[in-house]
Amino acid sequence: MLIQDILRRKRNAEVLDADAIHTFMRGVADGSVGDAQIGAFAMAVVLNGMNREEAIALTEATRDSGQVLRWHDLNLDGPVLDKHSTGGVGDLVSLVLGPWIAACGGHVPMISGRGLGHTGGTLDKLEAIPGYNVTPDDDLFRQLVKNVGVAIIGQTGTLAPADKRLYGVRDVTATVESLPLIVASILGKKLACGLDTLVMDVKVGNGAFMPTPEASRELAEAIVAIGSGAGTPTSVLLTDMNQPLADCGGNALEVHEALRLLRGEGRDSRLYQVTHALATEMLVQAGLATDAADAATRLETALVSGEALERFSRMVHGLGGPSDLAERPAHYLAPAPFTTDVVAPRAGTVNAIDTRALGLGVVELGGGRRNAGDAIDHRVGLSHIAALGQRVEPGQPLLRLHAASQADAEAVTRQLGAAFTLGEADSVTPAAPIHATLRQETSS
Ligand code: URA
């Protein structure tokens, strides 16, 4: 099959069969398809779309373009499951959820990413822990997934290599914004981890990857249909990103917050609610709980017994971090040298938060990258972030800045203050943390 013929058919808005899509993606992975052809393919898909069957074939071809992890030879005593998020600010769910699910009998091989744009990355957070190695060898990864139940590590070159090339070309050819390409990219990587089930957290709001609530919903529906169509039962929670999920952002600060949750504290937070809802969905979907009430009982036991925290500690130590991080976090997670509060200029209720601006503030403080390869300052970030609907008086903090220096703090103070819109009392009702749950054939 000629690659230029596949391109011609998609250019003419014809439907590609699975064979053509697999042939194309194999060529992307082995280098026989050139960058110009990849760009032409991506542009044709952006302009002419793909039907469901094509999108499923593209996802499967992405998944199968490299190594697909297999777990059956390990004789695991529970299902292999995972959660993935479209990314946000103060979204440290993975750090808590992975160990929590492990403590409930699941096995979580979580391949995570680094910060992208204004969003934080799980790997960057974990690298705030001295010694934590996000690139262990295969044997150690598998041993931790079997014995501890969870290992959170970085993308390996062998998983879904076609996506790496395709994404690189999309990035420079204005072809990122295409639902089938986005879904194949996200799910292809996840499904290559050999999962029995997957739960996705699709963010909605001004800090979300998708630009509108309608687009987030459309992505969620496509993920459920295509993930399940590719053979992995997949459900989606649409969750709110009109404000940071935790009241903090920044790598070491978010590890502190994860430990707090794993100790059973902070249960009134939106972060807890979203993490708990995702965990419930995962346990029920994978058959580790019979229903939501059963899942709640199991999750509570895992938390109060200390088992979830124990799993986190074993994962950290297994990957080269200290064995007593949970007991002495302040000893290992260095604080920023300079802290100061950004205060409210007048009285009011927090009516809107520019979540993206807060995420970019963390990046500007050095907690994220301006360019790929930049070093990260894990100490810096934001804490005590005021919530939507919160009343503040003049001079009261909107957030606390953790910076490497006073000059760094001053450089972002104005823009971070401007991220908060203050209005009249009670003029806004914040959105619920969880907007909807979507499952195959059913939604609520
Ligand atoms: N994240 C991905 O991994 N791929 C996309 O295409 C978009 C977001």
Short mmCIF file of C-alpha atoms and ligand atoms in Angstrom, two decimals:
data_model
loop_
_atom_site.label_atom_id
_atom_site.label_comp_id
_atom_site.label_asym_id
_atom_site.label_seq_id
_atom_site.Cartn_x
_atom_site.Cartn_y
_atom_site.Cartn_z
CA MET A 1 0.00 0.00 0.00
CA LEU A 2 1.48 3.33 -1.05
CA ILE A 3 1.66 5.99 1.63
CA GLN A 4 0.79 8.71 -0.90
CA ASP A 5 -2.35 6.78 -1.80
CA ILE A 6 -3.41 6.68 1.86
CA LEU A 7 -2.81 10.44 2.01
CA ARG A 8 -4.77 11.03 -1.19
CA ARG A 9 -7.75 9.11 0.20
CA LYS A 10 -7.82 11.06 3.44
CA ARG A 11 -7.29 14.32 1.55
CA ASN A 12 -10.41 13.43 -0.49
CA ALA A 13 -12.33 12.80 2.75
CA GLU A 14 -12.61 9.07 2.13
CA VAL A 15 -12.86 6.65 5.03
CA LEU A 16 -9.58 4.77 5.64
CA ASP A 17 -9.75 1.11 6.51
CA ALA A 18 -7.88 -0.23 9.54
CA ASP A 19 -5.19 -1.76 7.33
CA ALA A 20 -4.31 1.59 5.78
CA ILE A 21 -4.14 3.27 9.19
CA HIS A 22 -1.94 0.51 10.65
CA THR A 23 0.35 0.63 7.60
CA PHE A 24 0.73 4.39 7.94
CA MET A 25 1.45 4.28 11.68
CA ARG A 26 3.92 1.41 11.32
CA GLY A 27 5.79 3.61 8.84
CA VAL A 28 5.70 6.49 11.32
CA ALA A 29 7.22 4.24 13.99
CA ASP A 30 9.92 2.67 11.81
CA GLY A 31 10.88 5.92 10.06
CA SER A 32 9.89 4.88 6.54
CA VAL A 33 7.17 7.56 6.51
CA GLY A 34 8.71 11.03 6.26
CA ASP A 35 7.87 14.14 8.26
CA ALA A 36 6.20 15.75 5.22
CA GLN A 37 3.88 12.77 4.90
CA ILE A 38 3.10 12.84 8.62
CA GLY A 39 2.26 16.53 8.34
CA ALA A 40 0.03 15.90 5.32
CA PHE A 41 -1.77 13.09 7.15
CA ALA A 42 -2.34 15.20 10.26
CA MET A 43 -3.65 18.13 8.21
CA ALA A 44 -6.00 15.88 6.24
CA VAL A 45 -7.37 14.45 9.49
CA VAL A 46 -7.81 17.93 10.97
CA LEU A 47 -9.71 19.10 7.87
CA ASN A 48 -11.72 15.96 7.06
CA GLY A 49 -12.01 14.22 10.42
CA MET A 50 -12.29 10.51 11.09
CA ASN A 51 -15.27 8.36 11.86
CA ARG A 52 -15.38 6.22 15.04
CA GLU A 53 -13.93 3.12 13.38
CA GLU A 54 -11.02 5.08 11.94
CA ALA A 55 -10.37 6.71 15.31
CA ILE A 56 -10.37 3.32 17.04
CA ALA A 57 -7.96 1.94 14.42
CA LEU A 58 -5.68 4.98 14.86
CA THR A 59 -5.68 4.48 18.64
CA GLU A 60 -4.91 0.77 18.30
CA ALA A 61 -2.17 1.48 15.75
CA THR A 62 -0.62 4.06 18.11
CA ARG A 63 -0.78 1.59 21.00
CA ASP A 64 0.75 -1.20 18.89
CA SER A 65 3.50 0.95 17.36
CA GLY A 66 5.91 -0.14 20.10
CA GLN A 67 6.09 -2.36 23.15
CA VAL A 68 2.75 -3.21 24.76
CA LEU A 69 3.27 -4.13 28.40
CA ARG A 70 2.04 -7.56 29.45
CA TRP A 71 1.40 -8.53 33.05
CA HIS A 72 -0.14 -12.02 32.96
CA ASP A 73 3.21 -13.79 33.46
CA LEU A 74 3.53 -12.08 36.87
CA ASN A 75 0.40 -13.85 38.19
CA LEU A 76 -0.89 -10.67 39.77
CA ASP A 77 -3.56 -11.04 42.44
CA GLY A 78 -5.63 -8.12 41.15
CA PRO A 79 -6.48 -6.11 38.05
CA VAL A 80 -4.10 -3.73 36.26
CA LEU A 81 -5.70 -0.31 36.13
CA ASP A 82 -4.84 3.34 35.81
CA LYS A 83 -6.10 6.90 35.72
CA HIS A 84 -4.98 9.64 33.38
CA SER A 85 -5.79 13.35 33.44
CA THR A 86 -5.82 15.95 30.70
CA GLY A 87 -3.82 18.11 33.11
CA GLY A 88 -4.44 21.06 35.35
CA VAL A 89 -3.14 23.29 38.10
CA GLY A 90 -2.81 21.92 41.64
CA ASP A 91 -3.75 18.52 40.22
CA LEU A 92 -1.74 16.13 42.36
CA VAL A 93 -4.39 13.41 42.23
CA SER A 94 -2.02 10.76 40.82
CA LEU A 95 0.32 10.92 43.82
CA VAL A 96 -2.54 9.98 46.15
CA LEU A 97 -4.67 7.83 43.88
CA GLY A 98 -2.00 5.34 42.75
CA PRO A 99 -1.01 4.20 46.25
CA TRP A 100 -4.63 4.35 47.43
CA ILE A 101 -5.75 1.98 44.66
CA ALA A 102 -2.76 -0.28 45.38
CA ALA A 103 -3.86 -0.46 49.01
CA CYS A 104 -7.27 -1.64 47.76
CA GLY A 105 -5.83 -4.54 45.74
CA GLY A 106 -5.16 -2.94 42.34
CA HIS A 107 -1.92 -2.84 40.36
CA VAL A 108 -1.15 0.57 38.90
CA PRO A 109 1.64 0.90 36.30
CA MET A 110 1.36 4.67 35.98
CA ILE A 111 3.37 6.20 33.14
CA SER A 112 3.23 9.94 33.75
CA GLY A 113 4.40 13.09 32.07
CA ARG A 114 6.14 16.33 32.85
CA GLY A 115 4.59 19.76 33.11
CA LEU A 116 3.23 21.11 29.84
CA GLY A 117 2.40 24.78 29.35
CA HIS A 118 0.62 26.04 32.45
CA THR A 119 -0.07 22.56 33.84
CA GLY A 120 2.08 20.73 36.36
CA GLY A 121 3.51 17.28 35.73
CA THR A 122 3.45 14.28 38.05
CA LEU A 123 7.07 13.40 37.27
CA ASP A 124 8.28 16.89 38.17
CA LYS A 125 6.44 16.61 41.49
CA LEU A 126 7.98 13.24 42.28
CA GLU A 127 11.44 14.53 41.38
CA ALA A 128 11.08 17.01 44.24
CA ILE A 129 11.82 13.92 46.37
CA PRO A 130 15.60 13.42 46.59
CA GLY A 131 16.73 10.22 44.90
CA TYR A 132 13.39 9.38 43.23
CA ASN A 133 14.22 7.77 39.88
CA VAL A 134 11.52 8.17 37.22
CA THR A 135 13.38 5.95 34.73
CA PRO A 136 13.92 2.60 36.47
CA ASP A 137 14.74 -0.49 34.44
CA ASP A 138 11.94 -2.75 33.32
CA ASP A 139 12.55 -5.35 36.02
CA LEU A 140 12.29 -2.88 38.88
CA PHE A 141 9.16 -1.30 37.40
CA ARG A 142 7.46 -4.68 37.09
CA GLN A 143 8.59 -5.79 40.53
CA LEU A 144 7.12 -2.65 42.13
CA VAL A 145 3.84 -2.97 40.23
CA LYS A 146 3.60 -6.57 41.46
CA ASN A 147 4.77 -6.22 45.06
CA VAL A 148 3.87 -2.65 46.03
CA GLY A 149 0.94 -2.36 43.64
CA VAL A 150 2.03 0.97 42.19
CA ALA A 151 4.95 2.55 40.40
CA ILE A 152 4.75 6.03 38.92
CA ILE A 153 7.47 6.51 36.32
CA GLY A 154 8.23 8.37 33.09
CA GLN A 155 7.48 7.57 29.48
CA THR A 156 9.90 5.07 27.97
CA GLY A 157 11.06 5.35 24.35
CA THR A 158 9.58 1.97 23.55
CA LEU A 159 5.94 2.75 24.40
CA ALA A 160 3.86 4.15 21.51
CA PRO A 161 6.86 5.59 19.60
CA ALA A 162 4.63 6.58 16.66
CA ASP A 163 2.91 9.11 18.91
CA LYS A 164 6.17 10.81 19.78
CA ARG A 165 6.87 11.50 16.08
CA LEU A 166 3.31 12.32 15.15
CA TYR A 167 2.91 14.68 18.10
CA GLY A 168 6.20 16.43 17.28
CA VAL A 169 5.00 17.11 13.72
CA ARG A 170 1.51 18.17 14.87
CA ASP A 171 3.09 20.65 17.24
CA VAL A 172 4.75 22.54 14.37
CA THR A 173 2.06 22.13 11.69
CA ALA A 174 -0.95 23.59 13.57
CA THR A 175 -2.56 20.17 13.73
CA VAL A 176 -2.84 19.54 17.46
CA GLU A 177 -6.55 20.43 17.56
CA SER A 178 -8.20 17.33 16.18
CA LEU A 179 -10.32 15.02 18.31
CA PRO A 180 -9.25 11.70 16.71
CA LEU A 181 -5.59 12.74 16.82
CA ILE A 182 -5.82 13.86 20.45
CA VAL A 183 -7.67 10.73 21.57
CA ALA A 184 -5.31 8.38 19.72
CA SER A 185 -2.34 10.19 21.23
CA ILE A 186 -3.63 10.11 24.81
CA LEU A 187 -5.14 6.63 24.74
CA GLY A 188 -2.49 5.02 22.53
CA LYS A 189 0.14 5.73 25.20
CA LYS A 190 -2.08 4.63 28.07
CA LEU A 191 -3.35 1.45 26.47
CA ALA A 192 0.24 0.41 25.67
CA CYS A 193 0.59 -0.12 29.43
CA GLY A 194 -1.51 -3.29 29.19
CA LEU A 195 -4.40 -2.03 31.32
CA ASP A 196 -7.53 -4.01 32.16
CA THR A 197 -9.46 -0.78 32.75
CA LEU A 198 -8.88 2.98 32.52
CA VAL A 199 -10.48 6.02 34.11
CA MET A 200 -9.79 9.42 32.57
CA ASP A 201 -10.11 12.76 34.30
CA VAL A 202 -11.05 15.33 31.66
CA LYS A 203 -10.81 18.85 33.00
CA VAL A 204 -13.40 21.53 32.31
CA GLY A 205 -12.82 25.25 32.74
CA ASN A 206 -10.34 28.04 32.23
CA GLY A 207 -7.35 25.96 33.31
CA ALA A 208 -8.28 22.98 31.14
CA PHE A 209 -6.56 21.67 28.01
CA MET A 210 -9.77 21.90 25.97
CA PRO A 211 -10.89 25.48 25.35
CA THR A 212 -14.63 25.18 26.16
CA PRO A 213 -16.88 22.98 28.31
CA GLU A 214 -18.48 21.66 25.11
CA ALA A 215 -15.07 20.64 23.76
CA SER A 216 -14.20 18.91 27.05
CA ARG A 217 -17.47 16.98 26.89
CA GLU A 218 -16.86 16.03 23.28
CA LEU A 219 -13.37 14.78 24.16
CA ALA A 220 -14.77 12.81 27.10
CA GLU A 221 -17.41 11.12 24.96
CA ALA A 222 -14.83 10.24 22.32
CA ILE A 223 -12.45 8.80 24.95
CA VAL A 224 -15.14 6.54 26.41
CA ALA A 225 -16.18 5.25 22.98
CA ILE A 226 -12.70 4.85 21.51
CA GLY A 227 -11.01 3.42 24.63
CA SER A 228 -13.76 0.88 25.08
CA GLY A 229 -13.83 0.25 21.30
CA ALA A 230 -10.10 -0.53 21.44
CA GLY A 231 -10.81 -3.20 24.06
CA THR A 232 -10.12 -1.42 27.35
CA PRO A 233 -13.23 -0.45 29.35
CA THR A 234 -12.81 3.29 29.80
CA SER A 235 -14.86 5.81 31.74
CA VAL A 236 -14.41 9.53 32.20
CA LEU A 237 -15.04 11.98 35.00
CA LEU A 238 -15.44 15.56 33.84
CA THR A 239 -13.97 17.62 36.68
CA ASP A 240 -13.74 21.32 37.36
CA MET A 241 -10.64 23.33 36.49
CA ASN A 242 -12.05 26.84 36.93
CA GLN A 243 -9.73 27.08 39.92
CA PRO A 244 -6.70 25.06 41.03
CA LEU A 245 -7.74 21.66 42.33
CA ALA A 246 -5.58 21.87 45.45
CA ASP A 247 -5.03 25.19 47.21
CA CYS A 248 -1.38 24.97 46.21
CA GLY A 249 0.74 24.58 43.07
CA GLY A 250 4.43 23.79 42.76
CA ASN A 251 6.33 20.55 43.05
CA ALA A 252 7.49 20.16 46.67
CA LEU A 253 4.36 21.92 47.96
CA GLU A 254 2.19 19.39 46.12
CA VAL A 255 4.14 16.44 47.55
CA HIS A 256 3.46 17.85 51.04
CA GLU A 257 -0.23 18.07 50.15
CA ALA A 258 -0.27 14.49 48.84
CA LEU A 259 1.21 13.25 52.12
CA ARG A 260 -1.42 15.21 54.05
CA LEU A 261 -4.21 13.47 52.12
CA LEU A 262 -2.59 10.07 52.48
CA ARG A 263 -2.49 10.68 56.24
CA GLY A 264 -6.27 11.07 56.08
CA GLU A 265 -6.32 14.84 56.47
CA GLY A 266 -7.92 17.44 54.20
CA ARG A 267 -11.09 15.48 53.59
CA ASP A 268 -13.18 18.61 53.06
CA SER A 269 -11.07 19.64 50.07
CA ARG A 270 -12.04 19.54 46.38
CA LEU A 271 -8.84 17.58 45.83
CA TYR A 272 -10.08 14.85 48.19
CA GLN A 273 -13.52 14.76 46.56
CA VAL A 274 -12.11 14.40 43.04
CA THR A 275 -9.51 11.82 44.10
CA HIS A 276 -12.15 9.82 45.97
CA ALA A 277 -14.56 9.93 43.03
CA LEU A 278 -11.88 8.76 40.59
CA ALA A 279 -10.82 5.99 42.99
CA THR A 280 -14.42 4.86 43.38
CA GLU A 281 -14.87 4.69 39.62
CA MET A 282 -11.64 2.72 39.23
CA LEU A 283 -12.48 0.19 41.95
CA VAL A 284 -16.02 -0.46 40.71
CA GLN A 285 -15.04 -0.56 37.03
CA ALA A 286 -12.24 -3.04 37.68
CA GLY A 287 -14.40 -5.23 39.95
CA LEU A 288 -12.42 -4.47 43.11
CA ALA A 289 -15.65 -3.13 44.65
CA THR A 290 -19.23 -4.13 44.01
CA ASP A 291 -20.59 -0.58 44.04
CA ALA A 292 -19.81 2.96 45.18
CA ALA A 293 -20.70 2.21 48.82
CA ASP A 294 -18.41 -0.83 48.87
CA ALA A 295 -15.65 1.25 47.25
CA ALA A 296 -16.08 3.96 49.91
CA THR A 297 -15.65 1.37 52.68
CA ARG A 298 -12.51 -0.04 51.08
CA LEU A 299 -11.04 3.39 50.48
CA GLU A 300 -11.72 4.44 54.05
CA THR A 301 -10.07 1.31 55.44
CA ALA A 302 -7.02 1.84 53.21
CA LEU A 303 -6.69 5.39 54.48
CA VAL A 304 -7.28 4.97 58.22
CA SER A 305 -5.17 1.81 58.44
CA GLY A 306 -2.23 3.76 57.00
CA GLU A 307 -1.96 1.25 54.15
CA ALA A 308 -2.31 3.87 51.37
CA LEU A 309 0.47 5.97 52.92
CA GLU A 310 2.56 2.84 53.38
CA ARG A 311 2.22 2.00 49.67
CA PHE A 312 3.33 5.51 48.75
CA SER A 313 6.36 5.19 51.05
CA ARG A 314 7.31 1.79 49.63
CA MET A 315 7.03 3.13 46.07
CA VAL A 316 9.20 6.15 46.88
CA HIS A 317 11.82 4.04 48.61
CA GLY A 318 11.70 1.36 45.90
CA LEU A 319 12.47 4.00 43.31
CA GLY A 320 15.45 5.38 45.21
CA GLY A 321 13.87 7.96 47.52
CA PRO A 322 14.21 8.08 51.31
CA SER A 323 12.48 5.41 53.40
CA ASP A 324 11.20 7.95 55.93
CA LEU A 325 9.81 10.69 53.66
CA ALA A 326 6.35 10.33 55.21
CA GLU A 327 7.76 10.73 58.72
CA ARG A 328 10.13 13.62 57.93
CA PRO A 329 8.88 15.42 54.81
CA ALA A 330 10.30 18.78 55.87
CA HIS A 331 13.75 17.20 56.11
CA TYR A 332 13.67 16.16 52.44
CA LEU A 333 11.48 18.73 50.70
CA ALA A 334 13.46 21.93 50.79
CA PRO A 335 11.38 25.09 51.28
CA ALA A 336 11.73 28.14 49.04
CA PRO A 337 14.06 30.78 50.51
CA PHE A 338 11.54 33.63 50.21
CA THR A 339 7.80 33.71 50.94
CA THR A 340 5.36 36.57 50.76
CA ASP A 341 1.61 37.03 50.49
CA VAL A 342 -0.23 38.48 47.50
CA VAL A 343 -3.08 40.38 49.14
CA ALA A 344 -6.54 41.56 48.16
CA PRO A 345 -6.60 45.25 47.17
CA ARG A 346 -10.17 45.61 48.46
CA ALA A 347 -12.96 43.64 50.10
CA GLY A 348 -14.93 41.21 48.00
CA THR A 349 -15.81 37.67 47.11
CA VAL A 350 -13.56 35.71 44.76
CA ASN A 351 -15.82 35.58 41.70
CA ALA A 352 -13.37 34.23 39.14
CA ILE A 353 -9.85 32.85 39.06
CA ASP A 354 -7.67 32.80 35.98
CA THR A 355 -6.37 29.29 36.62
CA ARG A 356 -4.06 29.30 33.63
CA ALA A 357 -2.40 32.50 34.92
CA LEU A 358 -1.72 30.84 38.28
CA GLY A 359 -0.17 27.84 36.52
CA LEU A 360 1.99 30.12 34.41
CA GLY A 361 2.98 31.96 37.60
CA VAL A 362 4.42 28.72 38.97
CA VAL A 363 6.35 28.28 35.70
CA GLU A 364 7.71 31.83 35.90
CA LEU A 365 8.86 31.26 39.45
CA GLY A 366 10.93 28.38 38.09
CA GLY A 367 8.59 25.54 39.07
CA GLY A 368 8.01 24.62 35.41
CA ARG A 369 9.92 24.88 32.15
CA ARG A 370 9.96 27.72 29.63
CA ASN A 371 11.90 25.48 27.24
CA ALA A 372 12.21 21.72 27.07
CA GLY A 373 15.26 20.69 29.06
CA ASP A 374 15.16 23.63 31.51
CA ALA A 375 16.03 22.73 35.11
CA ILE A 376 13.19 23.03 37.61
CA ASP A 377 13.27 24.63 41.05
CA HIS A 378 11.16 22.20 43.06
CA ARG A 379 10.96 24.52 46.07
CA VAL A 380 8.91 27.29 44.50
CA GLY A 381 5.18 27.67 43.97
CA LEU A 382 1.94 28.95 45.46
CA SER A 383 0.02 27.98 48.57
CA HIS A 384 -3.04 29.15 50.54
CA ILE A 385 -4.75 29.98 47.23
CA ALA A 386 -8.14 31.59 47.92
CA ALA A 387 -11.07 29.59 46.58
CA LEU A 388 -13.94 30.68 44.37
CA GLY A 389 -16.69 32.10 46.55
CA GLN A 390 -14.30 32.95 49.39
CA ARG A 391 -14.75 36.34 51.08
CA VAL A 392 -11.59 38.42 51.50
CA GLU A 393 -11.00 41.72 53.27
CA PRO A 394 -8.52 44.39 52.10
CA GLY A 395 -4.96 43.24 52.83
CA GLN A 396 -5.97 39.61 53.34
CA PRO A 397 -3.98 37.04 51.33
CA LEU A 398 -5.19 35.79 47.96
CA LEU A 399 -2.24 33.41 47.97
CA ARG A 400 1.22 32.88 49.37
CA LEU A 401 4.19 33.03 47.00
CA HIS A 402 7.17 30.71 47.51
CA ALA A 403 10.06 32.08 45.48
CA ALA A 404 13.80 31.63 45.05
CA SER A 405 14.31 35.33 45.79
CA GLN A 406 12.45 38.53 46.60
CA ALA A 407 13.08 39.77 43.06
CA ASP A 408 11.49 36.63 41.60
CA ALA A 409 8.47 37.09 43.85
CA GLU A 410 8.09 40.75 42.90
CA ALA A 411 8.25 39.87 39.20
CA VAL A 412 5.02 37.83 39.39
CA THR A 413 3.11 39.51 42.22
CA ARG A 414 1.03 41.83 40.03
CA GLN A 415 0.01 39.22 37.48
CA LEU A 416 -0.90 36.71 40.17
CA GLY A 417 -3.00 39.27 42.03
CA ALA A 418 -4.75 40.11 38.75
CA ALA A 419 -5.70 36.44 38.36
CA PHE A 420 -8.41 36.96 41.00
CA THR A 421 -11.63 38.82 40.18
CA LEU A 422 -13.31 40.19 43.28
CA GLY A 423 -17.03 40.96 43.23
CA GLU A 424 -19.98 41.46 45.51
CA ALA A 425 -20.75 39.03 48.28
CA ASP A 426 -22.15 35.66 47.23
CA SER A 427 -22.38 36.67 43.59
CA VAL A 428 -20.87 33.41 42.40
CA THR A 429 -21.65 29.79 43.11
CA PRO A 430 -18.54 27.74 42.34
CA ALA A 431 -19.07 24.76 40.04
CA ALA A 432 -19.19 21.36 41.71
CA PRO A 433 -15.79 19.61 41.60
CA ILE A 434 -17.27 16.77 39.53
CA HIS A 435 -19.41 17.80 36.57
CA ALA A 436 -20.35 14.36 35.22
CA THR A 437 -19.35 10.73 34.90
CA LEU A 438 -19.42 9.10 31.48
CA ARG A 439 -19.36 5.36 30.98
CA GLN A 440 -19.94 3.22 27.93
CA GLU A 441 -23.64 3.46 26.98
CA THR A 442 -24.57 5.23 30.23
CA SER A 443 -23.82 8.62 31.72
CA SER A 444 -24.89 10.47 34.84
N1 URA B 1 -1.92 15.16 25.24
C1 URA B 1 -1.39 14.19 24.48
O1 URA B 1 -0.71 13.30 24.99
N2 URA B 1 -1.62 14.22 23.14
C2 URA B 1 -2.38 15.17 22.55
O2 URA B 1 -2.56 15.12 21.36
C3 URA B 1 -2.91 16.18 23.35
C4 URA B 1 -2.66 16.15 24.71
#
